[in-house]
Amino acid sequence: MVMFFFLVVALAVVVAAVTLAVVGGGENGPLPEAEPERLVDFLPPDRPVTRADVDGLRFPLAARGYRMAEVDDALGRLGAELAERDARIADLEAALAGARAAAAHVSMDKPAPREGGERP
């Protein structure tokens, strides 16, 4: 029975010491406020987001955290879709430029209509 009371008193002393250290009863005062971790690699505000921007994006961890594998999978998919979108846009712009060049070439080859609506 004496051993039980000794363990209870020892536990109370340890809990009190930890509480005083955290609350500010120690010689250095309370624990300093922890600066929250912030996102360092922002997405660029002055240009469209690219695959490289998404690949380099890393989120800070918090006390409750996040499932890194799930976020990394989502960012991987987003990056792949951005790359696919950019390639598709480049193909469409090239096709449009080719169509415009062909249309300009055809309009230069057409003879000018004669005045008065005469037929040859």
PDB file of C-alpha atoms in Angstrom:
ATOM      1  CA  MET A   1       0.000   0.000   0.000  1.00  0.00           C
ATOM      2  CA  VAL A   2       2.907   2.344   0.762  1.00  0.00           C
ATOM      3  CA  MET A   3       4.327   1.734  -2.698  1.00  0.00           C
ATOM      4  CA  PHE A   4       1.003   2.755  -4.270  1.00  0.00           C
ATOM      5  CA  PHE A   5       0.961   6.096  -2.389  1.00  0.00           C
ATOM      6  CA  PHE A   6       4.592   6.699  -3.347  1.00  0.00           C
ATOM      7  CA  LEU A   7       3.780   6.188  -7.052  1.00  0.00           C
ATOM      8  CA  VAL A   8       0.747   8.488  -6.860  1.00  0.00           C
ATOM      9  CA  VAL A   9       2.822  11.242  -5.194  1.00  0.00           C
ATOM     10  CA  ALA A  10       5.635  10.796  -7.744  1.00  0.00           C
ATOM     11  CA  LEU A  11       3.138  11.029 -10.605  1.00  0.00           C
ATOM     12  CA  ALA A  12       1.617  14.200  -9.119  1.00  0.00           C
ATOM     13  CA  VAL A  13       5.075  15.784  -8.807  1.00  0.00           C
ATOM     14  CA  VAL A  14       5.934  14.973 -12.433  1.00  0.00           C
ATOM     15  CA  VAL A  15       2.598  16.332 -13.691  1.00  0.00           C
ATOM     16  CA  ALA A  16       3.038  19.511 -11.630  1.00  0.00           C
ATOM     17  CA  ALA A  17       6.598  20.031 -12.921  1.00  0.00           C
ATOM     18  CA  VAL A  18       5.555  19.629 -16.547  1.00  0.00           C
ATOM     19  CA  THR A  19       2.568  21.926 -16.053  1.00  0.00           C
ATOM     20  CA  LEU A  20       4.721  24.635 -14.457  1.00  0.00           C
ATOM     21  CA  ALA A  21       7.294  24.374 -17.247  1.00  0.00           C
ATOM     22  CA  VAL A  22       4.655  24.750 -19.947  1.00  0.00           C
ATOM     23  CA  VAL A  23       2.560  27.440 -18.227  1.00  0.00           C
ATOM     24  CA  GLY A  24       5.498  29.590 -17.269  1.00  0.00           C
ATOM     25  CA  GLY A  25       6.597  28.685 -13.808  1.00  0.00           C
ATOM     26  CA  GLY A  26      10.126  27.985 -15.038  1.00  0.00           C
ATOM     27  CA  GLU A  27      12.985  30.449 -15.011  1.00  0.00           C
ATOM     28  CA  ASN A  28      12.581  31.380 -18.702  1.00  0.00           C
ATOM     29  CA  GLY A  29       8.860  32.071 -18.611  1.00  0.00           C
ATOM     30  CA  PRO A  30       6.218  30.456 -20.805  1.00  0.00           C
ATOM     31  CA  LEU A  31       7.020  28.648 -24.000  1.00  0.00           C
ATOM     32  CA  PRO A  32       7.273  31.026 -26.957  1.00  0.00           C
ATOM     33  CA  GLU A  33       4.543  31.045 -29.565  1.00  0.00           C
ATOM     34  CA  ALA A  34       5.380  28.756 -32.436  1.00  0.00           C
ATOM     35  CA  GLU A  35       5.334  30.437 -35.824  1.00  0.00           C
ATOM     36  CA  PRO A  36       2.887  28.574 -38.048  1.00  0.00           C
ATOM     37  CA  GLU A  37       4.418  26.904 -41.064  1.00  0.00           C
ATOM     38  CA  ARG A  38       3.336  28.573 -44.293  1.00  0.00           C
ATOM     39  CA  LEU A  39       3.326  27.590 -47.935  1.00  0.00           C
ATOM     40  CA  VAL A  40       6.648  28.731 -49.398  1.00  0.00           C
ATOM     41  CA  ASP A  41       6.314  27.879 -53.085  1.00  0.00           C
ATOM     42  CA  PHE A  42       3.347  29.945 -54.144  1.00  0.00           C
ATOM     43  CA  LEU A  43       1.723  29.406 -57.491  1.00  0.00           C
ATOM     44  CA  PRO A  44       2.738  32.214 -59.859  1.00  0.00           C
ATOM     45  CA  PRO A  45       0.230  35.093 -59.898  1.00  0.00           C
ATOM     46  CA  ASP A  46       1.596  36.656 -63.115  1.00  0.00           C
ATOM     47  CA  ARG A  47       1.365  33.697 -65.518  1.00  0.00           C
ATOM     48  CA  PRO A  48      -0.616  30.509 -66.046  1.00  0.00           C
ATOM     49  CA  VAL A  49       0.204  27.527 -63.850  1.00  0.00           C
ATOM     50  CA  THR A  50       2.416  24.928 -65.521  1.00  0.00           C
ATOM     51  CA  ARG A  51       3.202  21.295 -64.794  1.00  0.00           C
ATOM     52  CA  ALA A  52       6.525  22.317 -63.228  1.00  0.00           C
ATOM     53  CA  ASP A  53       4.692  24.653 -60.820  1.00  0.00           C
ATOM     54  CA  VAL A  54       2.440  21.816 -59.669  1.00  0.00           C
ATOM     55  CA  ASP A  55       5.364  19.368 -59.414  1.00  0.00           C
ATOM     56  CA  GLY A  56       7.274  21.806 -57.188  1.00  0.00           C
ATOM     57  CA  LEU A  57       4.331  22.637 -54.936  1.00  0.00           C
ATOM     58  CA  ARG A  58       4.663  21.285 -51.400  1.00  0.00           C
ATOM     59  CA  PHE A  59       2.214  21.860 -48.587  1.00  0.00           C
ATOM     60  CA  PRO A  60       3.349  22.442 -45.009  1.00  0.00           C
ATOM     61  CA  LEU A  61       2.489  19.927 -42.342  1.00  0.00           C
ATOM     62  CA  ALA A  62       0.191  20.926 -39.507  1.00  0.00           C
ATOM     63  CA  ALA A  63      -0.533  19.365 -36.147  1.00  0.00           C
ATOM     64  CA  ARG A  64      -3.380  17.361 -37.634  1.00  0.00           C
ATOM     65  CA  GLY A  65      -1.471  17.017 -40.901  1.00  0.00           C
ATOM     66  CA  TYR A  66      -2.729  15.592 -44.146  1.00  0.00           C
ATOM     67  CA  ARG A  67      -2.269  12.374 -46.025  1.00  0.00           C
ATOM     68  CA  MET A  68       0.756  13.218 -48.103  1.00  0.00           C
ATOM     69  CA  ALA A  69       0.257  10.359 -50.562  1.00  0.00           C
ATOM     70  CA  GLU A  70      -3.297  11.481 -51.364  1.00  0.00           C
ATOM     71  CA  VAL A  71      -2.296  15.120 -51.860  1.00  0.00           C
ATOM     72  CA  ASP A  72       0.703  14.074 -53.958  1.00  0.00           C
ATOM     73  CA  ASP A  73      -1.548  11.858 -56.101  1.00  0.00           C
ATOM     74  CA  ALA A  74      -4.003  14.711 -56.598  1.00  0.00           C
ATOM     75  CA  LEU A  75      -1.196  17.118 -57.510  1.00  0.00           C
ATOM     76  CA  GLY A  76       0.254  14.520 -59.895  1.00  0.00           C
ATOM     77  CA  ARG A  77      -3.068  14.142 -61.657  1.00  0.00           C
ATOM     78  CA  LEU A  78      -3.536  17.905 -61.804  1.00  0.00           C
ATOM     79  CA  GLY A  79      -0.049  18.322 -63.244  1.00  0.00           C
ATOM     80  CA  ALA A  80      -0.660  15.636 -65.886  1.00  0.00           C
ATOM     81  CA  GLU A  81      -3.949  17.214 -66.902  1.00  0.00           C
ATOM     82  CA  LEU A  82      -2.314  20.646 -67.133  1.00  0.00           C
ATOM     83  CA  ALA A  83       0.421  19.211 -69.372  1.00  0.00           C
ATOM     84  CA  GLU A  84      -2.184  17.488 -71.545  1.00  0.00           C
ATOM     85  CA  ARG A  85      -4.219  20.697 -71.749  1.00  0.00           C
ATOM     86  CA  ASP A  86      -1.172  22.733 -72.724  1.00  0.00           C
ATOM     87  CA  ALA A  87      -0.231  20.232 -75.451  1.00  0.00           C
ATOM     88  CA  ARG A  88      -3.800  20.261 -76.806  1.00  0.00           C
ATOM     89  CA  ILE A  89      -3.887  24.060 -76.841  1.00  0.00           C
ATOM     90  CA  ALA A  90      -0.539  24.162 -78.671  1.00  0.00           C
ATOM     91  CA  ASP A  91      -1.850  21.677 -81.287  1.00  0.00           C
ATOM     92  CA  LEU A  92      -5.041  23.679 -81.792  1.00  0.00           C
ATOM     93  CA  GLU A  93      -3.128  26.961 -82.090  1.00  0.00           C
ATOM     94  CA  ALA A  94      -0.800  25.394 -84.674  1.00  0.00           C
ATOM     95  CA  ALA A  95      -3.784  24.059 -86.640  1.00  0.00           C
ATOM     96  CA  LEU A  96      -5.464  27.460 -86.506  1.00  0.00           C
ATOM     97  CA  ALA A  97      -2.312  29.206 -87.706  1.00  0.00           C
ATOM     98  CA  GLY A  98      -2.051  26.708 -90.575  1.00  0.00           C
ATOM     99  CA  ALA A  99      -5.697  27.217 -91.520  1.00  0.00           C
ATOM    100  CA  ARG A 100      -5.277  30.993 -91.470  1.00  0.00           C
ATOM    101  CA  ALA A 101      -2.152  30.749 -93.637  1.00  0.00           C
ATOM    102  CA  ALA A 102      -3.967  28.479 -96.101  1.00  0.00           C
ATOM    103  CA  ALA A 103      -6.946  30.845 -96.204  1.00  0.00           C
ATOM    104  CA  ALA A 104      -4.667  33.816 -96.844  1.00  0.00           C
ATOM    105  CA  HIS A 105      -2.885  31.892 -99.612  1.00  0.00           C
ATOM    106  CA  VAL A 106      -6.187  30.933-101.279  1.00  0.00           C
ATOM    107  CA  SER A 107      -7.500  34.500-101.149  1.00  0.00           C
ATOM    108  CA  MET A 108      -4.307  35.775-102.814  1.00  0.00           C
ATOM    109  CA  ASP A 109      -4.605  33.202-105.632  1.00  0.00           C
ATOM    110  CA  LYS A 110      -8.251  34.055-106.438  1.00  0.00           C
ATOM    111  CA  PRO A 111      -8.652  36.494-109.312  1.00  0.00           C
ATOM    112  CA  ALA A 112     -10.301  39.758-108.418  1.00  0.00           C
ATOM    113  CA  PRO A 113     -13.961  39.978-109.506  1.00  0.00           C
ATOM    114  CA  ARG A 114     -14.544  42.100-112.577  1.00  0.00           C
ATOM    115  CA  GLU A 115     -16.573  45.252-112.367  1.00  0.00           C
ATOM    116  CA  GLY A 116     -20.049  45.264-113.776  1.00  0.00           C
ATOM    117  CA  GLY A 117     -20.553  41.600-113.100  1.00  0.00           C
ATOM    118  CA  GLU A 118     -19.392  40.567-116.611  1.00  0.00           C
ATOM    119  CA  ARG A 119     -18.618  36.990-117.275  1.00  0.00           C
ATOM    120  CA  PRO A 120     -15.633  35.955-119.358  1.00  0.00           C
TER     121      PRO A 120
END
